[in-house]
Amino acid sequence: MPELPEVEVIKDGLRRKLRNRTIKGVDILFKGSIKNLSPPVFGKRMLGRKFEDVSRRGKFLIFSLDNGSFLIIHLRMTGQLTYCPSNEEADKYLCLKFILDNGYQLRFMDMRRFGVVYLVKKLEEITTLANLGPEPLESNFTALSLEEILKGQKKKVKIVLMDQNLIAGIGNIYATEALYQAKINPERKANQLTEAEVKELHRAIRDILQRSISARGTSTDNYRDAEGKKGNFQYQLQVYQRGGEPCSRCGAKISQIKISGRSTYFCPSCQK
DNA sequence: AATCGTTCCTGATAGC
DNA sequence: TGCTATCAGGAACGAT
């Protein structure tokens, strides 16, 4: 599933390609993807617009358009966004496509159809976007800011890491892996971590996210970049989807449990 | 107020 | 072989 690193890779891939491209056609194949407008109004408003920039906030992709409005896309579980030649065969799960002025298309595919698309005049119209916590890779996200966040939370630390209102962009994969790297049990209460553990966790979060971006994201499932290619970080995962296998640090058997309905993997021996 | 369960959706897999 | 049941999960929403 696309989390911060995957969305970042897609953003970088689309940015150069879409800049100054004009939309010559809009084809809505699954109306349910478009959340804040009726599909005909969405199509009418997108037609003729020019892409000025593409950015990312948390797991949201933000496309700035030439009239000051924004196209906002959240890929959720199985959404894919690709830039491809118009004559390339369409995916079975194509939900939305923009026909560009250079013989290429921007296509949104989504097997499980959880992904969401908005067209807004102001970013604040999307409250979940407006309420996002800090970007973990920005320099103002320090060990101290993580400490402040965790201190106020009685919930399990893994739940807190995945809460988009507290920290933006971390989902199940990276919360699981960061806690493994920091040697912290995912069931620990957030406000009960020691200062040293918080520092270690802060370092682990940034390290994991950065390494995944370098590896072009995790394709355990159906994540693809803007060119339709798989990422490679799945080969570096230490515990995620490795229940029953030996821990690479101590050899103990990796546990698989559920926390708030989400599969969680950890080493019961070295994550205290 | 905080936490839990349900919903959306379809493919992969397990079990009979 | 072929059927059904279960599971996967981000985030909104309803229920407790």
Tab-separated table of C-alpha atoms (C1' of nucleotides) in Angstrom:
chain	number	residue	atom	x	y	z
A	1	MET	CA	0.000	0.000	0.000
A	2	PRO	CA	1.350	3.418	-0.820
A	3	GLU	CA	2.708	5.263	2.210
A	4	LEU	CA	4.972	8.302	2.360
A	5	PRO	CA	7.929	6.831	0.396
A	6	GLU	CA	5.777	5.418	-2.383
A	7	VAL	CA	3.786	8.635	-2.775
A	8	GLU	CA	7.043	10.603	-2.780
A	9	VAL	CA	8.432	8.442	-5.603
A	10	ILE	CA	5.241	8.844	-7.618
A	11	LYS	CA	5.295	12.597	-7.033
A	12	ASP	CA	8.881	12.889	-8.283
A	13	GLY	CA	8.051	10.749	-11.284
A	14	LEU	CA	5.029	12.803	-12.279
A	15	ARG	CA	6.386	16.233	-11.520
A	16	ARG	CA	8.765	16.589	-14.452
A	17	LYS	CA	6.355	14.915	-16.845
A	18	LEU	CA	3.225	16.887	-16.020
A	19	ARG	CA	4.579	20.395	-15.680
A	20	ASN	CA	3.006	22.681	-18.293
A	21	ARG	CA	0.931	19.873	-19.766
A	22	THR	CA	-2.623	20.838	-20.694
A	23	ILE	CA	-5.592	18.501	-20.198
A	24	LYS	CA	-7.322	17.861	-23.515
A	25	GLY	CA	-9.763	15.247	-22.297
A	26	VAL	CA	-11.134	13.692	-19.109
A	27	ASP	CA	-12.496	10.166	-19.009
A	28	ILE	CA	-14.232	9.018	-15.835
A	29	LEU	CA	-14.612	5.233	-15.797
A	30	PHE	CA	-15.498	4.837	-12.135
A	31	LYS	CA	-17.583	7.710	-10.810
A	32	GLY	CA	-17.149	6.693	-7.186
A	33	SER	CA	-13.518	7.831	-7.124
A	34	ILE	CA	-14.528	11.490	-7.324
A	35	LYS	CA	-15.601	12.578	-3.903
A	36	ASN	CA	-16.457	16.243	-3.704
A	37	LEU	CA	-18.046	17.008	-7.074
A	38	SER	CA	-20.424	15.341	-9.451
A	39	PRO	CA	-18.421	13.602	-12.194
A	40	PRO	CA	-19.700	15.898	-15.002
A	41	VAL	CA	-18.758	19.034	-13.055
A	42	PHE	CA	-15.366	17.517	-12.252
A	43	GLY	CA	-14.769	16.731	-15.922
A	44	LYS	CA	-15.868	20.159	-17.067
A	45	ARG	CA	-13.632	21.932	-14.557
A	46	MET	CA	-10.565	19.808	-15.317
A	47	LEU	CA	-10.858	20.211	-19.070
A	48	GLY	CA	-8.404	22.760	-20.450
A	49	ARG	CA	-6.473	23.089	-17.182
A	50	LYS	CA	-2.705	23.084	-17.194
A	51	PHE	CA	-0.599	21.290	-14.554
A	52	GLU	CA	1.770	23.680	-12.827
A	53	ASP	CA	3.293	21.482	-10.152
A	54	VAL	CA	2.947	18.225	-8.226
A	55	SER	CA	3.645	17.951	-4.514
A	56	ARG	CA	3.058	15.559	-1.626
A	57	ARG	CA	1.675	16.034	1.879
A	58	GLY	CA	1.490	12.872	3.979
A	59	LYS	CA	0.050	10.270	1.633
A	60	PHE	CA	-1.784	12.870	-0.469
A	61	LEU	CA	-0.704	13.916	-3.952
A	62	ILE	CA	-1.432	17.554	-4.735
A	63	PHE	CA	-1.559	18.785	-8.327
A	64	SER	CA	-1.497	22.580	-8.657
A	65	LEU	CA	-3.477	23.791	-11.656
A	66	ASP	CA	-3.132	26.980	-13.675
A	67	ASN	CA	-6.352	28.554	-12.385
A	68	GLY	CA	-5.251	28.247	-8.757
A	69	SER	CA	-7.298	25.143	-7.998
A	70	PHE	CA	-5.917	21.784	-6.848
A	71	LEU	CA	-6.465	18.201	-7.907
A	72	ILE	CA	-5.950	16.019	-4.847
A	73	ILE	CA	-5.530	12.253	-4.957
A	74	HIS	CA	-5.147	9.741	-2.126
A	75	LEU	CA	-4.280	6.239	-3.358
A	76	ARG	CA	-5.375	4.452	-0.167
A	77	MET	CA	-4.760	0.711	-0.537
A	78	THR	CA	-4.399	-0.159	-4.188
A	79	GLY	CA	-4.463	3.078	-6.159
A	80	GLN	CA	-1.918	3.584	-8.925
A	81	LEU	CA	-1.076	6.676	-10.957
A	82	THR	CA	0.860	6.347	-14.172
A	83	TYR	CA	1.987	8.589	-16.985
A	84	CYS	CA	1.946	6.605	-20.205
A	85	PRO	CA	1.506	6.927	-23.973
A	86	SER	CA	-2.119	7.187	-25.073
A	87	ASN	CA	-1.885	4.036	-27.177
A	88	GLU	CA	-0.800	1.861	-24.240
A	89	GLU	CA	-3.420	-0.739	-23.382
A	90	ALA	CA	-5.705	0.285	-20.520
A	91	ASP	CA	-5.580	-1.512	-17.200
A	92	LYS	CA	-8.671	-3.477	-16.142
A	93	TYR	CA	-8.973	-1.256	-13.046
A	94	LEU	CA	-8.765	2.108	-14.785
A	95	CYS	CA	-10.950	4.586	-12.878
A	96	LEU	CA	-9.974	7.951	-14.336
A	97	LYS	CA	-7.790	9.240	-17.113
A	98	PHE	CA	-6.599	12.634	-18.263
A	99	ILE	CA	-5.668	12.972	-21.912
A	100	LEU	CA	-2.718	15.332	-22.229
A	101	ASP	CA	-1.601	17.599	-25.075
A	102	ASN	CA	1.490	15.557	-25.952
A	103	GLY	CA	0.118	12.116	-26.774
A	104	TYR	CA	0.416	10.907	-23.179
A	105	GLN	CA	-2.146	10.258	-20.459
A	106	LEU	CA	-2.272	10.438	-16.693
A	107	ARG	CA	-4.143	7.339	-15.519
A	108	PHE	CA	-5.608	6.508	-12.129
A	109	MET	CA	-6.169	2.796	-11.549
A	110	ASP	CA	-7.572	1.226	-8.387
A	111	MET	CA	-8.383	-2.438	-7.942
A	112	ARG	CA	-10.197	-2.090	-4.617
A	113	ARG	CA	-11.578	1.342	-5.453
A	114	PHE	CA	-10.775	2.864	-2.053
A	115	GLY	CA	-8.777	5.709	-3.591
A	116	VAL	CA	-10.217	9.215	-3.539
A	117	VAL	CA	-10.010	12.171	-5.926
A	118	TYR	CA	-10.958	15.778	-5.164
A	119	LEU	CA	-10.891	19.020	-7.099
A	120	VAL	CA	-10.829	22.050	-4.789
A	121	LYS	CA	-10.240	25.774	-4.950
A	122	LYS	CA	-8.446	25.796	-1.608
A	123	LEU	CA	-6.477	23.040	0.120
A	124	GLU	CA	-8.236	23.765	3.416
A	125	GLU	CA	-11.431	22.333	1.957
A	126	ILE	CA	-10.004	18.865	2.601
A	127	THR	CA	-10.038	18.680	6.379
A	128	THR	CA	-7.979	15.505	6.652
A	129	LEU	CA	-5.284	17.206	4.607
A	130	ALA	CA	-5.484	20.361	6.683
A	131	ASN	CA	-5.263	18.361	9.921
A	132	LEU	CA	-2.195	16.308	9.026
A	133	GLY	CA	0.631	16.123	11.539
A	134	PRO	CA	4.238	17.076	10.727
A	135	GLU	CA	6.206	15.642	7.823
A	136	PRO	CA	8.639	13.161	9.378
A	137	LEU	CA	11.389	13.843	6.839
A	138	GLU	CA	11.394	17.596	7.243
A	139	SER	CA	14.157	19.114	9.336
A	140	ASN	CA	11.712	20.567	11.859
A	141	PHE	CA	10.637	17.045	12.827
A	142	THR	CA	13.173	16.493	15.583
A	143	ALA	CA	13.528	13.899	18.323
A	144	LEU	CA	12.081	16.533	20.606
A	145	SER	CA	8.981	16.998	18.441
A	146	LEU	CA	8.454	13.227	18.426
A	147	GLU	CA	8.823	13.228	22.208
A	148	GLU	CA	6.155	15.939	22.486
A	149	ILE	CA	3.804	13.909	20.298
A	150	LEU	CA	4.303	10.631	22.154
A	151	LYS	CA	4.145	12.213	25.608
A	152	GLY	CA	0.496	13.153	25.155
A	153	GLN	CA	-0.608	9.739	23.953
A	154	LYS	CA	-1.769	6.848	26.102
A	155	LYS	CA	-2.331	4.582	23.108
A	156	LYS	CA	0.048	1.943	21.809
A	157	VAL	CA	3.060	3.472	20.123
A	158	LYS	CA	2.301	1.801	16.799
A	159	ILE	CA	-1.186	3.317	16.728
A	160	VAL	CA	0.298	6.744	17.375
A	161	LEU	CA	2.864	6.401	14.579
A	162	MET	CA	0.094	5.557	12.131
A	163	ASP	CA	-2.202	8.402	13.224
A	164	GLN	CA	-2.088	10.889	10.341
A	165	ASN	CA	-3.186	13.734	12.594
A	166	LEU	CA	-0.075	13.242	14.727
A	167	ILE	CA	2.570	12.337	12.112
A	168	ALA	CA	1.903	12.408	8.370
A	169	GLY	CA	2.598	9.588	5.953
A	170	ILE	CA	3.461	6.553	8.086
A	171	GLY	CA	1.304	3.457	7.570
A	172	ASN	CA	1.454	-0.166	8.617
A	173	ILE	CA	4.651	-1.140	6.828
A	174	TYR	CA	6.874	1.688	8.043
A	175	ALA	CA	5.461	1.844	11.574
A	176	THR	CA	6.211	-1.877	11.871
A	177	GLU	CA	9.714	-1.619	10.441
A	178	ALA	CA	10.697	1.529	12.360
A	179	LEU	CA	9.696	-0.076	15.667
A	180	TYR	CA	11.771	-3.131	14.806
A	181	GLN	CA	14.796	-1.023	13.940
A	182	ALA	CA	14.398	0.973	17.184
A	183	LYS	CA	13.937	-2.282	19.161
A	184	ILE	CA	10.636	-1.123	20.630
A	185	ASN	CA	7.670	-3.436	21.143
A	186	PRO	CA	4.692	-2.104	19.132
A	187	GLU	CA	2.334	-2.653	22.085
A	188	ARG	CA	4.222	-0.302	24.413
A	189	LYS	CA	2.243	2.771	25.468
A	190	ALA	CA	3.463	5.814	23.587
A	191	ASN	CA	3.877	7.947	26.694
A	192	GLN	CA	5.972	5.317	28.446
A	193	LEU	CA	8.973	5.283	26.117
A	194	THR	CA	12.250	6.500	27.597
A	195	GLU	CA	14.039	9.503	26.145
A	196	ALA	CA	16.674	7.221	24.642
A	197	GLU	CA	14.003	5.082	23.022
A	198	VAL	CA	12.301	8.132	21.517
A	199	LYS	CA	15.615	9.263	20.036
A	200	GLU	CA	16.190	5.810	18.593
A	201	LEU	CA	12.669	5.713	17.193
A	202	HIS	CA	13.041	9.149	15.638
A	203	ARG	CA	16.228	8.049	13.952
A	204	ALA	CA	14.657	4.782	12.791
A	205	ILE	CA	11.598	6.496	11.286
A	206	ARG	CA	13.699	8.868	9.231
A	207	ASP	CA	16.174	6.188	8.236
A	208	ILE	CA	13.508	3.712	7.108
A	209	LEU	CA	11.531	6.283	5.118
A	210	GLN	CA	14.648	7.670	3.471
A	211	ARG	CA	16.005	4.240	2.589
A	212	SER	CA	12.672	3.216	1.132
A	213	ILE	CA	12.553	6.315	-1.073
A	214	SER	CA	16.087	5.488	-2.255
A	215	ALA	CA	14.882	1.974	-3.102
A	216	ARG	CA	11.852	3.483	-4.884
A	217	GLY	CA	9.300	2.197	-2.371
A	218	THR	CA	7.875	-1.146	-1.238
A	219	SER	CA	6.051	-3.380	-3.732
A	220	THR	CA	4.893	-6.248	-1.512
A	221	ASP	CA	1.520	-5.808	-3.114
A	222	ASN	CA	0.522	-3.787	-6.123
A	223	TYR	CA	2.384	-0.528	-5.627
A	224	ARG	CA	3.872	0.789	-8.876
A	225	ASP	CA	5.675	4.046	-9.625
A	226	ALA	CA	4.578	6.636	-12.195
A	227	GLU	CA	6.097	4.506	-14.960
A	228	GLY	CA	4.360	1.362	-13.757
A	229	LYS	CA	7.542	-0.141	-12.265
A	230	LYS	CA	7.891	-1.939	-8.931
A	231	GLY	CA	9.913	-0.597	-6.042
A	232	ASN	CA	12.638	-2.604	-4.293
A	233	PHE	CA	12.327	-1.899	-0.582
A	234	GLN	CA	10.395	-5.142	-0.004
A	235	TYR	CA	13.782	-6.885	-0.135
A	236	GLN	CA	14.950	-4.820	2.828
A	237	LEU	CA	11.944	-5.427	5.081
A	238	GLN	CA	13.052	-7.071	8.322
A	239	VAL	CA	9.771	-8.130	9.936
A	240	TYR	CA	6.792	-6.967	7.871
A	241	GLN	CA	5.009	-10.044	6.462
A	242	ARG	CA	7.726	-12.261	7.938
A	243	GLY	CA	5.779	-13.893	10.768
A	244	GLY	CA	7.353	-17.209	11.825
A	245	GLU	CA	10.704	-16.454	10.207
A	246	PRO	CA	13.844	-15.954	12.297
A	247	CYS	CA	14.749	-12.434	13.425
A	248	SER	CA	17.781	-11.207	11.505
A	249	ARG	CA	19.307	-9.821	14.730
A	250	CYS	CA	18.774	-12.610	17.257
A	251	GLY	CA	17.231	-15.555	15.422
A	252	ALA	CA	14.061	-15.659	17.540
A	253	LYS	CA	10.814	-16.392	15.734
A	254	ILE	CA	9.058	-13.244	14.492
A	255	SER	CA	5.584	-12.835	16.010
A	256	GLN	CA	2.476	-11.782	14.141
A	257	ILE	CA	-0.337	-10.134	16.091
A	258	LYS	CA	-3.198	-7.734	15.457
A	259	ILE	CA	-3.191	-4.194	16.777
A	260	SER	CA	-6.435	-2.369	16.066
A	261	GLY	CA	-7.198	-4.811	13.304
A	262	ARG	CA	-3.861	-4.337	11.546
A	263	SER	CA	-1.328	-7.111	11.115
A	264	THR	CA	1.722	-6.317	13.193
A	265	TYR	CA	5.054	-8.108	13.121
A	266	PHE	CA	7.815	-7.910	15.720
A	267	CYS	CA	10.615	-9.830	17.357
A	268	PRO	CA	9.448	-10.821	20.854
A	269	SER	CA	13.054	-11.247	21.939
A	270	CYS	CA	14.701	-7.990	20.889
A	271	GLN	CA	11.780	-5.542	20.814
A	272	LYS	CA	11.224	-4.665	24.458
B	1	DA	C1'	-13.889	12.186	25.201
B	2	DA	C1'	-11.904	8.163	23.811
B	3	DT	C1'	-12.117	3.852	21.744
B	4	DC	C1'	-14.208	0.252	19.202
B	5	DG	C1'	-16.518	-1.763	15.163
B	6	DT	C1'	-18.199	-1.226	10.460
B	7	DT	C1'	-17.882	0.192	5.882
B	8	DC	C1'	-15.946	0.585	1.324
B	9	DC	C1'	-13.866	-3.242	-2.423
B	10	DT	C1'	-11.824	-7.270	-4.874
B	11	DG	C1'	-8.154	-10.713	-5.261
B	12	DA	C1'	-5.575	-14.306	-2.955
B	13	DT	C1'	-5.710	-18.076	-0.222
B	14	DA	C1'	-7.445	-21.711	2.894
B	15	DG	C1'	-10.504	-25.295	3.835
B	16	DC	C1'	-13.795	-28.707	2.676
C	1	DT	C1'	-12.423	-29.374	-9.190
C	2	DG	C1'	-15.097	-25.993	-7.494
C	3	DC	C1'	-17.371	-23.880	-4.109
C	4	DT	C1'	-17.583	-20.718	0.074
C	5	DA	C1'	-15.410	-18.254	3.858
C	6	DT	C1'	-11.865	-15.450	5.468
C	7	DC	C1'	-8.408	-12.074	5.192
C	8	DA	C1'	-5.838	-7.893	3.620
C	9	DG	C1'	-6.269	-2.645	5.072
C	10	DG	C1'	-6.547	3.707	5.153
C	11	DA	C1'	-9.552	6.459	6.769
C	12	DA	C1'	-14.418	8.072	7.506
C	13	DC	C1'	-18.130	7.312	10.150
C	14	DG	C1'	-21.327	5.436	13.529
C	15	DA	C1'	-21.829	3.245	17.919
C	16	DT	C1'	-20.707	2.495	22.685
